[in-house]
Amino acid sequence: MALSGLFLISFLALHLAINLASVFSVELYNEWSHFMGYNKIVQLLLQPILVAGVVVHFVMGFVLEIQNRKARGAQGYAVKGGGTNSSWLSRNMILSGAVVLAFIGLHMYDFWLHEMTYKYVEQLPVDTERYHEFTVAKFSTIARTAIYSLSFVLLAMHLYHGFASSMQTIGLDNKYGKAIQAFAKVFAIAVPAGFIFIALYHHFNPLQ
Ligand code: HEM
């Protein structure tokens, strides 16, 4: 769970860096998007590894949740005092995770499906300048911008517990433990905030 989570976190950092370019430079965003979309190593090696990472994380999440529930059997706690030694976020990872997964479904429909159709179904000619326009247009409606932004808030909640917890799982609670935990918590808020910024920026700065 921890390793697949950390792998997905590294993807998120790269994904944010590429997407931030859509705010600062049309040329750079188009160039990077084209590279990611047509590079053989990215497409044939990294993309399948990413899909496998998502699947492993999702399946392991369910397995863990079921194990946790079974651990008490039918006999629940007499006093539900979860809040005394665990946070609300940590006890509801399955909930925030499910929202993030639902978001990924919508997101794949929005971007990935369009890309596959363009390249492999309709086999349209290579156009290195189509990416920016397509991305900005996705945020033209308030509904999509709101659904995306809300999903990023849930992503922050998921990461806030998940990132710090995965560090502990792999044994990084050494003498740098406090600093590592602090970094994980800042990351958990800053990265989704960056995605929200991009969504809002494109919504309020539509194409002319
Ligand atoms: C404003 C925010 C975001 C924008 C504008 C955005 C945009 C994009 C674009 C343009 C692609 C490329 C599709 C393709 O060519 O195949 C993509 C792929 C993807 N995005 Fe996002 N994204 C955002 C946030 C996120 C977040 C927060 C997550 C995860 C929770 C995410 C997960 C993915 C995944 C898993 C892929 C598939 C990568 C692949 O094609 O292999 N995205 N996104």
JSON list of C-alpha atoms and ligand atoms in Angstrom, two decimals:
[
{"chain": "A", "resi": 1, "resn": "MET", "atom": "CA", "xyz": [0.00, 0.00, 0.00]},
{"chain": "A", "resi": 2, "resn": "ALA", "atom": "CA", "xyz": [2.77, 2.40, 1.03]},
{"chain": "A", "resi": 3, "resn": "LEU", "atom": "CA", "xyz": [5.04, 1.69, -1.94]},
{"chain": "A", "resi": 4, "resn": "SER", "atom": "CA", "xyz": [2.31, 1.98, -4.57]},
{"chain": "A", "resi": 5, "resn": "GLY", "atom": "CA", "xyz": [1.12, 5.17, -2.81]},
{"chain": "A", "resi": 6, "resn": "LEU", "atom": "CA", "xyz": [4.61, 6.69, -2.88]},
{"chain": "A", "resi": 7, "resn": "PHE", "atom": "CA", "xyz": [4.92, 5.80, -6.56]},
{"chain": "A", "resi": 8, "resn": "LEU", "atom": "CA", "xyz": [1.61, 7.54, -7.32]},
{"chain": "A", "resi": 9, "resn": "ILE", "atom": "CA", "xyz": [2.78, 10.55, -5.29]},
{"chain": "A", "resi": 10, "resn": "SER", "atom": "CA", "xyz": [5.87, 10.87, -7.51]},
{"chain": "A", "resi": 11, "resn": "PHE", "atom": "CA", "xyz": [3.57, 10.77, -10.56]},
{"chain": "A", "resi": 12, "resn": "LEU", "atom": "CA", "xyz": [1.45, 13.55, -9.03]},
{"chain": "A", "resi": 13, "resn": "ALA", "atom": "CA", "xyz": [4.49, 15.80, -8.56]},
{"chain": "A", "resi": 14, "resn": "LEU", "atom": "CA", "xyz": [5.49, 15.34, -12.22]},
{"chain": "A", "resi": 15, "resn": "HIS", "atom": "CA", "xyz": [1.90, 15.78, -13.39]},
{"chain": "A", "resi": 16, "resn": "LEU", "atom": "CA", "xyz": [1.57, 19.04, -11.46]},
{"chain": "A", "resi": 17, "resn": "ALA", "atom": "CA", "xyz": [4.85, 20.37, -12.90]},
{"chain": "A", "resi": 18, "resn": "ILE", "atom": "CA", "xyz": [3.68, 19.67, -16.46]},
{"chain": "A", "resi": 19, "resn": "ASN", "atom": "CA", "xyz": [0.23, 21.11, -15.84]},
{"chain": "A", "resi": 20, "resn": "LEU", "atom": "CA", "xyz": [1.58, 24.27, -14.22]},
{"chain": "A", "resi": 21, "resn": "ALA", "atom": "CA", "xyz": [3.23, 24.99, -17.56]},
{"chain": "A", "resi": 22, "resn": "SER", "atom": "CA", "xyz": [-0.29, 25.39, -19.02]},
{"chain": "A", "resi": 23, "resn": "VAL", "atom": "CA", "xyz": [-0.60, 28.53, -16.88]},
{"chain": "A", "resi": 24, "resn": "PHE", "atom": "CA", "xyz": [2.82, 30.02, -17.54]},
{"chain": "A", "resi": 25, "resn": "SER", "atom": "CA", "xyz": [3.74, 29.07, -21.11]},
{"chain": "A", "resi": 26, "resn": "VAL", "atom": "CA", "xyz": [1.55, 27.81, -23.94]},
{"chain": "A", "resi": 27, "resn": "GLU", "atom": "CA", "xyz": [4.63, 26.67, -25.93]},
{"chain": "A", "resi": 28, "resn": "LEU", "atom": "CA", "xyz": [6.18, 24.74, -23.04]},
{"chain": "A", "resi": 29, "resn": "TYR", "atom": "CA", "xyz": [2.89, 23.02, -22.16]},
{"chain": "A", "resi": 30, "resn": "ASN", "atom": "CA", "xyz": [2.35, 21.96, -25.77]},
{"chain": "A", "resi": 31, "resn": "GLU", "atom": "CA", "xyz": [5.95, 20.75, -26.04]},
{"chain": "A", "resi": 32, "resn": "TRP", "atom": "CA", "xyz": [5.86, 18.71, -22.81]},
{"chain": "A", "resi": 33, "resn": "SER", "atom": "CA", "xyz": [2.38, 17.29, -23.52]},
{"chain": "A", "resi": 34, "resn": "HIS", "atom": "CA", "xyz": [3.44, 16.23, -26.99]},
{"chain": "A", "resi": 35, "resn": "PHE", "atom": "CA", "xyz": [6.55, 14.55, -25.60]},
{"chain": "A", "resi": 36, "resn": "MET", "atom": "CA", "xyz": [4.49, 12.63, -23.00]},
{"chain": "A", "resi": 37, "resn": "GLY", "atom": "CA", "xyz": [1.91, 11.65, -25.61]},
{"chain": "A", "resi": 38, "resn": "TYR", "atom": "CA", "xyz": [4.26, 10.38, -28.30]},
{"chain": "A", "resi": 39, "resn": "ASN", "atom": "CA", "xyz": [7.46, 9.23, -26.54]},
{"chain": "A", "resi": 40, "resn": "LYS", "atom": "CA", "xyz": [7.70, 5.43, -26.84]},
{"chain": "A", "resi": 41, "resn": "ILE", "atom": "CA", "xyz": [9.22, 4.92, -23.35]},
{"chain": "A", "resi": 42, "resn": "VAL", "atom": "CA", "xyz": [6.48, 7.02, -21.72]},
{"chain": "A", "resi": 43, "resn": "GLN", "atom": "CA", "xyz": [3.69, 5.38, -23.68]},
{"chain": "A", "resi": 44, "resn": "LEU", "atom": "CA", "xyz": [4.79, 1.74, -23.76]},
{"chain": "A", "resi": 45, "resn": "LEU", "atom": "CA", "xyz": [6.66, 1.44, -20.45]},
{"chain": "A", "resi": 46, "resn": "LEU", "atom": "CA", "xyz": [5.76, 4.20, -17.97]},
{"chain": "A", "resi": 47, "resn": "GLN", "atom": "CA", "xyz": [2.04, 4.41, -18.78]},
{"chain": "A", "resi": 48, "resn": "PRO", "atom": "CA", "xyz": [1.37, 0.67, -18.19]},
{"chain": "A", "resi": 49, "resn": "ILE", "atom": "CA", "xyz": [3.43, 0.87, -14.95]},
{"chain": "A", "resi": 50, "resn": "LEU", "atom": "CA", "xyz": [1.28, 3.82, -13.85]},
{"chain": "A", "resi": 51, "resn": "VAL", "atom": "CA", "xyz": [-1.95, 1.91, -14.56]},
{"chain": "A", "resi": 52, "resn": "ALA", "atom": "CA", "xyz": [-0.57, -1.08, -12.61]},
{"chain": "A", "resi": 53, "resn": "GLY", "atom": "CA", "xyz": [0.30, 1.29, -9.72]},
{"chain": "A", "resi": 54, "resn": "VAL", "atom": "CA", "xyz": [-3.27, 2.62, -9.59]},
{"chain": "A", "resi": 55, "resn": "VAL", "atom": "CA", "xyz": [-4.74, -0.92, -9.71]},
{"chain": "A", "resi": 56, "resn": "VAL", "atom": "CA", "xyz": [-2.42, -2.28, -6.99]},
{"chain": "A", "resi": 57, "resn": "HIS", "atom": "CA", "xyz": [-3.16, 0.70, -4.73]},
{"chain": "A", "resi": 58, "resn": "PHE", "atom": "CA", "xyz": [-6.91, 0.37, -5.26]},
{"chain": "A", "resi": 59, "resn": "VAL", "atom": "CA", "xyz": [-7.01, -3.41, -4.68]},
{"chain": "A", "resi": 60, "resn": "MET", "atom": "CA", "xyz": [-4.74, -3.22, -1.62]},
{"chain": "A", "resi": 61, "resn": "GLY", "atom": "CA", "xyz": [-6.93, -0.44, -0.20]},
{"chain": "A", "resi": 62, "resn": "PHE", "atom": "CA", "xyz": [-9.96, -2.70, -0.30]},
{"chain": "A", "resi": 63, "resn": "VAL", "atom": "CA", "xyz": [-8.05, -5.66, 1.13]},
{"chain": "A", "resi": 64, "resn": "LEU", "atom": "CA", "xyz": [-6.83, -3.52, 4.05]},
{"chain": "A", "resi": 65, "resn": "GLU", "atom": "CA", "xyz": [-10.29, -2.10, 4.71]},
{"chain": "A", "resi": 66, "resn": "ILE", "atom": "CA", "xyz": [-11.83, -5.59, 4.77]},
{"chain": "A", "resi": 67, "resn": "GLN", "atom": "CA", "xyz": [-9.07, -6.88, 7.08]},
{"chain": "A", "resi": 68, "resn": "ASN", "atom": "CA", "xyz": [-9.63, -3.93, 9.43]},
{"chain": "A", "resi": 69, "resn": "ARG", "atom": "CA", "xyz": [-13.36, -4.61, 9.61]},
{"chain": "A", "resi": 70, "resn": "LYS", "atom": "CA", "xyz": [-12.88, -8.37, 10.07]},
{"chain": "A", "resi": 71, "resn": "ALA", "atom": "CA", "xyz": [-10.42, -7.80, 12.90]},
{"chain": "A", "resi": 72, "resn": "ARG", "atom": "CA", "xyz": [-13.33, -6.92, 15.19]},
{"chain": "A", "resi": 73, "resn": "GLY", "atom": "CA", "xyz": [-15.76, -9.43, 13.65]},
{"chain": "A", "resi": 74, "resn": "ALA", "atom": "CA", "xyz": [-19.47, -8.84, 14.24]},
{"chain": "A", "resi": 75, "resn": "GLN", "atom": "CA", "xyz": [-18.65, -7.58, 17.69]},
{"chain": "A", "resi": 76, "resn": "GLY", "atom": "CA", "xyz": [-17.95, -3.85, 17.32]},
{"chain": "A", "resi": 77, "resn": "TYR", "atom": "CA", "xyz": [-16.42, -1.66, 19.99]},
{"chain": "A", "resi": 78, "resn": "ALA", "atom": "CA", "xyz": [-18.65, -0.99, 23.00]},
{"chain": "A", "resi": 79, "resn": "VAL", "atom": "CA", "xyz": [-17.41, 2.58, 23.05]},
{"chain": "A", "resi": 80, "resn": "LYS", "atom": "CA", "xyz": [-16.48, 4.11, 19.72]},
{"chain": "A", "resi": 81, "resn": "GLY", "atom": "CA", "xyz": [-13.47, 6.16, 20.74]},
{"chain": "A", "resi": 82, "resn": "GLY", "atom": "CA", "xyz": [-11.65, 6.22, 17.39]},
{"chain": "A", "resi": 83, "resn": "GLY", "atom": "CA", "xyz": [-10.95, 9.91, 17.74]},
{"chain": "A", "resi": 84, "resn": "THR", "atom": "CA", "xyz": [-8.80, 9.41, 20.82]},
{"chain": "A", "resi": 85, "resn": "ASN", "atom": "CA", "xyz": [-5.94, 7.69, 19.04]},
{"chain": "A", "resi": 86, "resn": "SER", "atom": "CA", "xyz": [-6.58, 8.12, 15.30]},
{"chain": "A", "resi": 87, "resn": "SER", "atom": "CA", "xyz": [-7.66, 11.02, 13.11]},
{"chain": "A", "resi": 88, "resn": "TRP", "atom": "CA", "xyz": [-10.92, 11.22, 11.18]},
{"chain": "A", "resi": 89, "resn": "LEU", "atom": "CA", "xyz": [-8.88, 11.32, 7.96]},
{"chain": "A", "resi": 90, "resn": "SER", "atom": "CA", "xyz": [-7.02, 8.11, 8.75]},
{"chain": "A", "resi": 91, "resn": "ARG", "atom": "CA", "xyz": [-10.27, 6.27, 9.49]},
{"chain": "A", "resi": 92, "resn": "ASN", "atom": "CA", "xyz": [-11.87, 7.46, 6.25]},
{"chain": "A", "resi": 93, "resn": "MET", "atom": "CA", "xyz": [-9.14, 6.77, 3.70]},
{"chain": "A", "resi": 94, "resn": "ILE", "atom": "CA", "xyz": [-11.47, 4.42, 1.81]},
{"chain": "A", "resi": 95, "resn": "LEU", "atom": "CA", "xyz": [-13.97, 7.28, 1.42]},
{"chain": "A", "resi": 96, "resn": "SER", "atom": "CA", "xyz": [-11.51, 9.93, 0.20]},
{"chain": "A", "resi": 97, "resn": "GLY", "atom": "CA", "xyz": [-9.82, 7.26, -1.95]},
{"chain": "A", "resi": 98, "resn": "ALA", "atom": "CA", "xyz": [-13.14, 6.33, -3.58]},
{"chain": "A", "resi": 99, "resn": "VAL", "atom": "CA", "xyz": [-13.77, 9.99, -4.50]},
{"chain": "A", "resi": 100, "resn": "VAL", "atom": "CA", "xyz": [-10.28, 10.31, -5.98]},
{"chain": "A", "resi": 101, "resn": "LEU", "atom": "CA", "xyz": [-10.85, 7.10, -7.97]},
{"chain": "A", "resi": 102, "resn": "ALA", "atom": "CA", "xyz": [-14.19, 8.41, -9.28]},
{"chain": "A", "resi": 103, "resn": "PHE", "atom": "CA", "xyz": [-12.38, 11.62, -10.26]},
{"chain": "A", "resi": 104, "resn": "ILE", "atom": "CA", "xyz": [-9.75, 9.60, -12.16]},
{"chain": "A", "resi": 105, "resn": "GLY", "atom": "CA", "xyz": [-12.60, 7.91, -14.07]},
{"chain": "A", "resi": 106, "resn": "LEU", "atom": "CA", "xyz": [-14.00, 11.29, -15.15]},
{"chain": "A", "resi": 107, "resn": "HIS", "atom": "CA", "xyz": [-10.51, 12.60, -15.83]},
{"chain": "A", "resi": 108, "resn": "MET", "atom": "CA", "xyz": [-9.65, 9.67, -18.11]},
{"chain": "A", "resi": 109, "resn": "TYR", "atom": "CA", "xyz": [-12.91, 10.25, -19.97]},
{"chain": "A", "resi": 110, "resn": "ASP", "atom": "CA", "xyz": [-12.02, 13.94, -20.35]},
{"chain": "A", "resi": 111, "resn": "PHE", "atom": "CA", "xyz": [-8.41, 13.65, -21.48]},
{"chain": "A", "resi": 112, "resn": "TRP", "atom": "CA", "xyz": [-7.11, 10.12, -21.98]},
{"chain": "A", "resi": 113, "resn": "LEU", "atom": "CA", "xyz": [-10.08, 8.85, -24.04]},
{"chain": "A", "resi": 114, "resn": "HIS", "atom": "CA", "xyz": [-9.88, 11.90, -26.30]},
{"chain": "A", "resi": 115, "resn": "GLU", "atom": "CA", "xyz": [-6.14, 11.33, -26.78]},
{"chain": "A", "resi": 116, "resn": "MET", "atom": "CA", "xyz": [-6.58, 7.62, -27.62]},
{"chain": "A", "resi": 117, "resn": "THR", "atom": "CA", "xyz": [-9.37, 8.44, -30.07]},
{"chain": "A", "resi": 118, "resn": "TYR", "atom": "CA", "xyz": [-7.27, 11.15, -31.72]},
{"chain": "A", "resi": 119, "resn": "LYS", "atom": "CA", "xyz": [-4.17, 8.99, -32.12]},
{"chain": "A", "resi": 120, "resn": "TYR", "atom": "CA", "xyz": [-5.42, 5.44, -32.61]},
{"chain": "A", "resi": 121, "resn": "VAL", "atom": "CA", "xyz": [-9.09, 5.47, -33.62]},
{"chain": "A", "resi": 122, "resn": "GLU", "atom": "CA", "xyz": [-9.32, 8.47, -35.92]},
{"chain": "A", "resi": 123, "resn": "GLN", "atom": "CA", "xyz": [-5.55, 8.40, -36.60]},
{"chain": "A", "resi": 124, "resn": "LEU", "atom": "CA", "xyz": [-5.46, 12.16, -37.04]},
{"chain": "A", "resi": 125, "resn": "PRO", "atom": "CA", "xyz": [-2.19, 13.82, -38.10]},
{"chain": "A", "resi": 126, "resn": "VAL", "atom": "CA", "xyz": [0.37, 14.90, -35.50]},
{"chain": "A", "resi": 127, "resn": "ASP", "atom": "CA", "xyz": [-0.45, 18.40, -34.24]},
{"chain": "A", "resi": 128, "resn": "THR", "atom": "CA", "xyz": [2.00, 19.65, -31.64]},
{"chain": "A", "resi": 129, "resn": "GLU", "atom": "CA", "xyz": [-0.09, 22.69, -30.75]},
{"chain": "A", "resi": 130, "resn": "ARG", "atom": "CA", "xyz": [-3.46, 21.19, -29.88]},
{"chain": "A", "resi": 131, "resn": "TYR", "atom": "CA", "xyz": [-2.91, 20.43, -26.15]},
{"chain": "A", "resi": 132, "resn": "HIS", "atom": "CA", "xyz": [-3.19, 23.84, -24.50]},
{"chain": "A", "resi": 133, "resn": "GLU", "atom": "CA", "xyz": [-6.42, 24.79, -26.21]},
{"chain": "A", "resi": 134, "resn": "PHE", "atom": "CA", "xyz": [-8.00, 21.44, -25.37]},
{"chain": "A", "resi": 135, "resn": "THR", "atom": "CA", "xyz": [-7.00, 21.63, -21.69]},
{"chain": "A", "resi": 136, "resn": "VAL", "atom": "CA", "xyz": [-8.24, 25.20, -21.18]},
{"chain": "A", "resi": 137, "resn": "ALA", "atom": "CA", "xyz": [-11.57, 24.41, -22.90]},
{"chain": "A", "resi": 138, "resn": "LYS", "atom": "CA", "xyz": [-12.19, 21.62, -20.36]},
{"chain": "A", "resi": 139, "resn": "PHE", "atom": "CA", "xyz": [-12.57, 24.22, -17.60]},
{"chain": "A", "resi": 140, "resn": "SER", "atom": "CA", "xyz": [-15.06, 26.39, -19.49]},
{"chain": "A", "resi": 141, "resn": "THR", "atom": "CA", "xyz": [-18.02, 25.19, -17.40]},
{"chain": "A", "resi": 142, "resn": "ILE", "atom": "CA", "xyz": [-18.45, 25.97, -13.73]},
{"chain": "A", "resi": 143, "resn": "ALA", "atom": "CA", "xyz": [-19.67, 22.39, -13.10]},
{"chain": "A", "resi": 144, "resn": "ARG", "atom": "CA", "xyz": [-16.44, 20.71, -14.31]},
{"chain": "A", "resi": 145, "resn": "THR", "atom": "CA", "xyz": [-14.26, 23.25, -12.57]},
{"chain": "A", "resi": 146, "resn": "ALA", "atom": "CA", "xyz": [-16.18, 22.67, -9.32]},
{"chain": "A", "resi": 147, "resn": "ILE", "atom": "CA", "xyz": [-16.11, 18.85, -9.59]},
{"chain": "A", "resi": 148, "resn": "TYR", "atom": "CA", "xyz": [-12.37, 18.92, -10.29]},
{"chain": "A", "resi": 149, "resn": "SER", "atom": "CA", "xyz": [-11.65, 21.38, -7.45]},
{"chain": "A", "resi": 150, "resn": "LEU", "atom": "CA", "xyz": [-13.75, 19.42, -4.95]},
{"chain": "A", "resi": 151, "resn": "SER", "atom": "CA", "xyz": [-11.96, 16.22, -5.95]},
{"chain": "A", "resi": 152, "resn": "PHE", "atom": "CA", "xyz": [-8.63, 17.94, -5.31]},
{"chain": "A", "resi": 153, "resn": "VAL", "atom": "CA", "xyz": [-9.77, 18.85, -1.79]},
{"chain": "A", "resi": 154, "resn": "LEU", "atom": "CA", "xyz": [-10.53, 15.14, -1.20]},
{"chain": "A", "resi": 155, "resn": "LEU", "atom": "CA", "xyz": [-7.15, 14.30, -2.74]},
{"chain": "A", "resi": 156, "resn": "ALA", "atom": "CA", "xyz": [-5.51, 16.62, -0.18]},
{"chain": "A", "resi": 157, "resn": "MET", "atom": "CA", "xyz": [-7.35, 14.84, 2.64]},
{"chain": "A", "resi": 158, "resn": "HIS", "atom": "CA", "xyz": [-6.26, 11.45, 1.28]},
{"chain": "A", "resi": 159, "resn": "LEU", "atom": "CA", "xyz": [-2.64, 12.55, 0.93]},
{"chain": "A", "resi": 160, "resn": "TYR", "atom": "CA", "xyz": [-2.55, 14.31, 4.30]},
{"chain": "A", "resi": 161, "resn": "HIS", "atom": "CA", "xyz": [-2.82, 11.01, 6.11]},
{"chain": "A", "resi": 162, "resn": "GLY", "atom": "CA", "xyz": [-1.51, 8.72, 3.34]},
{"chain": "A", "resi": 163, "resn": "PHE", "atom": "CA", "xyz": [1.81, 10.38, 2.52]},
{"chain": "A", "resi": 164, "resn": "ALA", "atom": "CA", "xyz": [2.94, 10.74, 6.16]},
{"chain": "A", "resi": 165, "resn": "SER", "atom": "CA", "xyz": [1.72, 7.25, 6.98]},
{"chain": "A", "resi": 166, "resn": "SER", "atom": "CA", "xyz": [3.57, 5.65, 4.04]},
{"chain": "A", "resi": 167, "resn": "MET", "atom": "CA", "xyz": [6.81, 7.28, 5.21]},
{"chain": "A", "resi": 168, "resn": "GLN", "atom": "CA", "xyz": [6.33, 5.67, 8.60]},
{"chain": "A", "resi": 169, "resn": "THR", "atom": "CA", "xyz": [5.51, 2.30, 7.01]},
{"chain": "A", "resi": 170, "resn": "ILE", "atom": "CA", "xyz": [8.79, 2.21, 5.08]},
{"chain": "A", "resi": 171, "resn": "GLY", "atom": "CA", "xyz": [10.64, 3.02, 8.30]},
{"chain": "A", "resi": 172, "resn": "LEU", "atom": "CA", "xyz": [11.44, 6.67, 7.80]},
{"chain": "A", "resi": 173, "resn": "ASP", "atom": "CA", "xyz": [10.54, 7.65, 11.36]},
{"chain": "A", "resi": 174, "resn": "ASN", "atom": "CA", "xyz": [14.19, 8.08, 12.29]},
{"chain": "A", "resi": 175, "resn": "LYS", "atom": "CA", "xyz": [15.85, 11.21, 13.66]},
{"chain": "A", "resi": 176, "resn": "TYR", "atom": "CA", "xyz": [14.61, 13.15, 10.63]},
{"chain": "A", "resi": 177, "resn": "GLY", "atom": "CA", "xyz": [11.10, 11.81, 11.28]},
{"chain": "A", "resi": 178, "resn": "LYS", "atom": "CA", "xyz": [9.56, 15.15, 12.27]},
{"chain": "A", "resi": 179, "resn": "ALA", "atom": "CA", "xyz": [10.98, 16.95, 9.23]},
{"chain": "A", "resi": 180, "resn": "ILE", "atom": "CA", "xyz": [9.84, 14.14, 6.89]},
{"chain": "A", "resi": 181, "resn": "GLN", "atom": "CA", "xyz": [6.33, 14.18, 8.37]},
{"chain": "A", "resi": 182, "resn": "ALA", "atom": "CA", "xyz": [6.20, 17.97, 8.02]},
{"chain": "A", "resi": 183, "resn": "PHE", "atom": "CA", "xyz": [7.31, 17.74, 4.37]},
{"chain": "A", "resi": 184, "resn": "ALA", "atom": "CA", "xyz": [4.63, 15.10, 3.68]},
{"chain": "A", "resi": 185, "resn": "LYS", "atom": "CA", "xyz": [1.91, 17.32, 5.18]},
{"chain": "A", "resi": 186, "resn": "VAL", "atom": "CA", "xyz": [3.02, 20.42, 3.27]},
{"chain": "A", "resi": 187, "resn": "PHE", "atom": "CA", "xyz": [3.13, 18.37, 0.04]},
{"chain": "A", "resi": 188, "resn": "ALA", "atom": "CA", "xyz": [-0.36, 16.98, 0.75]},
{"chain": "A", "resi": 189, "resn": "ILE", "atom": "CA", "xyz": [-1.79, 20.49, 0.83]},
{"chain": "A", "resi": 190, "resn": "ALA", "atom": "CA", "xyz": [0.44, 22.29, -1.69]},
{"chain": "A", "resi": 191, "resn": "VAL", "atom": "CA", "xyz": [0.09, 19.82, -4.59]},
{"chain": "A", "resi": 192, "resn": "PRO", "atom": "CA", "xyz": [-3.74, 19.64, -4.62]},
{"chain": "A", "resi": 193, "resn": "ALA", "atom": "CA", "xyz": [-3.79, 23.44, -4.08]},
{"chain": "A", "resi": 194, "resn": "GLY", "atom": "CA", "xyz": [-1.63, 23.72, -7.22]},
{"chain": "A", "resi": 195, "resn": "PHE", "atom": "CA", "xyz": [-4.16, 21.63, -9.18]},
{"chain": "A", "resi": 196, "resn": "ILE", "atom": "CA", "xyz": [-7.03, 23.79, -7.86]},
{"chain": "A", "resi": 197, "resn": "PHE", "atom": "CA", "xyz": [-5.12, 26.90, -8.93]},
{"chain": "A", "resi": 198, "resn": "ILE", "atom": "CA", "xyz": [-4.76, 25.50, -12.49]},
{"chain": "A", "resi": 199, "resn": "ALA", "atom": "CA", "xyz": [-8.47, 24.61, -12.73]},
{"chain": "A", "resi": 200, "resn": "LEU", "atom": "CA", "xyz": [-9.58, 28.03, -11.46]},
{"chain": "A", "resi": 201, "resn": "TYR", "atom": "CA", "xyz": [-7.01, 29.89, -13.56]},
{"chain": "A", "resi": 202, "resn": "HIS", "atom": "CA", "xyz": [-8.26, 28.31, -16.79]},
{"chain": "A", "resi": 203, "resn": "HIS", "atom": "CA", "xyz": [-11.88, 28.79, -15.80]},
{"chain": "A", "resi": 204, "resn": "PHE", "atom": "CA", "xyz": [-11.40, 32.51, -15.21]},
{"chain": "A", "resi": 205, "resn": "ASN", "atom": "CA", "xyz": [-9.05, 33.00, -18.19]},
{"chain": "A", "resi": 206, "resn": "PRO", "atom": "CA", "xyz": [-10.89, 31.29, -21.05]},
{"chain": "A", "resi": 207, "resn": "LEU", "atom": "CA", "xyz": [-9.56, 31.20, -24.61]},
{"chain": "A", "resi": 208, "resn": "GLN", "atom": "CA", "xyz": [-10.45, 34.32, -26.59]},
{"chain": "B", "resi": 1, "resn": "HEM", "atom": "C1", "xyz": [-6.00, 20.74, -13.08]},
{"chain": "B", "resi": 1, "resn": "HEM", "atom": "C2", "xyz": [-5.67, 19.50, -12.90]},
{"chain": "B", "resi": 1, "resn": "HEM", "atom": "C3", "xyz": [-5.31, 18.50, -13.97]},
{"chain": "B", "resi": 1, "resn": "HEM", "atom": "C4", "xyz": [-5.20, 18.66, -15.34]},
{"chain": "B", "resi": 1, "resn": "HEM", "atom": "C5", "xyz": [-5.38, 19.91, -16.18]},
{"chain": "B", "resi": 1, "resn": "HEM", "atom": "C6", "xyz": [-4.81, 17.37, -15.89]},
{"chain": "B", "resi": 1, "resn": "HEM", "atom": "C7", "xyz": [-4.56, 17.11, -17.23]},
{"chain": "B", "resi": 1, "resn": "HEM", "atom": "C8", "xyz": [-4.18, 15.89, -17.74]},
{"chain": "B", "resi": 1, "resn": "HEM", "atom": "C9", "xyz": [-3.83, 15.65, -19.11]},
{"chain": "B", "resi": 1, "resn": "HEM", "atom": "C10", "xyz": [-3.79, 16.70, -20.22]},
{"chain": "B", "resi": 1, "resn": "HEM", "atom": "C11", "xyz": [-3.52, 14.33, -19.23]},
{"chain": "B", "resi": 1, "resn": "HEM", "atom": "C12", "xyz": [-2.99, 13.60, -20.47]},
{"chain": "B", "resi": 1, "resn": "HEM", "atom": "C13", "xyz": [-3.98, 12.66, -21.07]},
{"chain": "B", "resi": 1, "resn": "HEM", "atom": "C14", "xyz": [-3.29, 11.87, -22.16]},
{"chain": "B", "resi": 1, "resn": "HEM", "atom": "O1", "xyz": [-2.79, 12.49, -23.06]},
{"chain": "B", "resi": 1, "resn": "HEM", "atom": "O2", "xyz": [-3.24, 10.64, -22.06]},
{"chain": "B", "resi": 1, "resn": "HEM", "atom": "C15", "xyz": [-3.70, 13.72, -17.92]},
{"chain": "B", "resi": 1, "resn": "HEM", "atom": "C16", "xyz": [-3.49, 12.39, -17.63]},
{"chain": "B", "resi": 1, "resn": "HEM", "atom": "C17", "xyz": [-3.67, 11.81, -16.37]},
{"chain": "B", "resi": 1, "resn": "HEM", "atom": "N1", "xyz": [-4.00, 12.46, -15.21]},
{"chain": "B", "resi": 1, "resn": "HEM", "atom": "FE1", "xyz": [-4.35, 14.43, -15.04]},
{"chain": "B", "resi": 1, "resn": "HEM", "atom": "N2", "xyz": [-4.72, 16.46, -14.85]},
{"chain": "B", "resi": 1, "resn": "HEM", "atom": "C18", "xyz": [-5.03, 17.11, -13.66]},
{"chain": "B", "resi": 1, "resn": "HEM", "atom": "C19", "xyz": [-5.03, 16.55, -12.37]},
{"chain": "B", "resi": 1, "resn": "HEM", "atom": "C20", "xyz": [-4.85, 15.21, -12.08]},
{"chain": "B", "resi": 1, "resn": "HEM", "atom": "C21", "xyz": [-4.89, 14.63, -10.75]},
{"chain": "B", "resi": 1, "resn": "HEM", "atom": "C22", "xyz": [-5.08, 15.40, -9.47]},
{"chain": "B", "resi": 1, "resn": "HEM", "atom": "C23", "xyz": [-4.70, 13.28, -10.90]},
{"chain": "B", "resi": 1, "resn": "HEM", "atom": "C24", "xyz": [-4.66, 12.19, -9.87]},
{"chain": "B", "resi": 1, "resn": "HEM", "atom": "C25", "xyz": [-5.33, 12.20, -8.75]},
{"chain": "B", "resi": 1, "resn": "HEM", "atom": "C26", "xyz": [-4.54, 13.02, -12.32]},
{"chain": "B", "resi": 1, "resn": "HEM", "atom": "C27", "xyz": [-4.34, 11.78, -12.86]},
{"chain": "B", "resi": 1, "resn": "HEM", "atom": "C28", "xyz": [-4.06, 11.53, -14.19]},
{"chain": "B", "resi": 1, "resn": "HEM", "atom": "C29", "xyz": [-3.75, 10.22, -14.72]},
{"chain": "B", "resi": 1, "resn": "HEM", "atom": "C30", "xyz": [-3.71, 8.91, -13.92]},
{"chain": "B", "resi": 1, "resn": "HEM", "atom": "C31", "xyz": [-3.50, 10.39, -16.09]},
{"chain": "B", "resi": 1, "resn": "HEM", "atom": "C32", "xyz": [-3.15, 9.32, -17.11]},
{"chain": "B", "resi": 1, "resn": "HEM", "atom": "C33", "xyz": [-1.71, 9.43, -17.43]},
{"chain": "B", "resi": 1, "resn": "HEM", "atom": "C34", "xyz": [-1.44, 8.69, -18.70]},
{"chain": "B", "resi": 1, "resn": "HEM", "atom": "O3", "xyz": [-1.94, 9.07, -19.75]},
{"chain": "B", "resi": 1, "resn": "HEM", "atom": "O4", "xyz": [-0.71, 7.73, -18.61]},
{"chain": "B", "resi": 1, "resn": "HEM", "atom": "N3", "xyz": [-4.62, 14.21, -13.00]},
{"chain": "B", "resi": 1, "resn": "HEM", "atom": "N4", "xyz": [-4.09, 14.69, -17.03]}
]
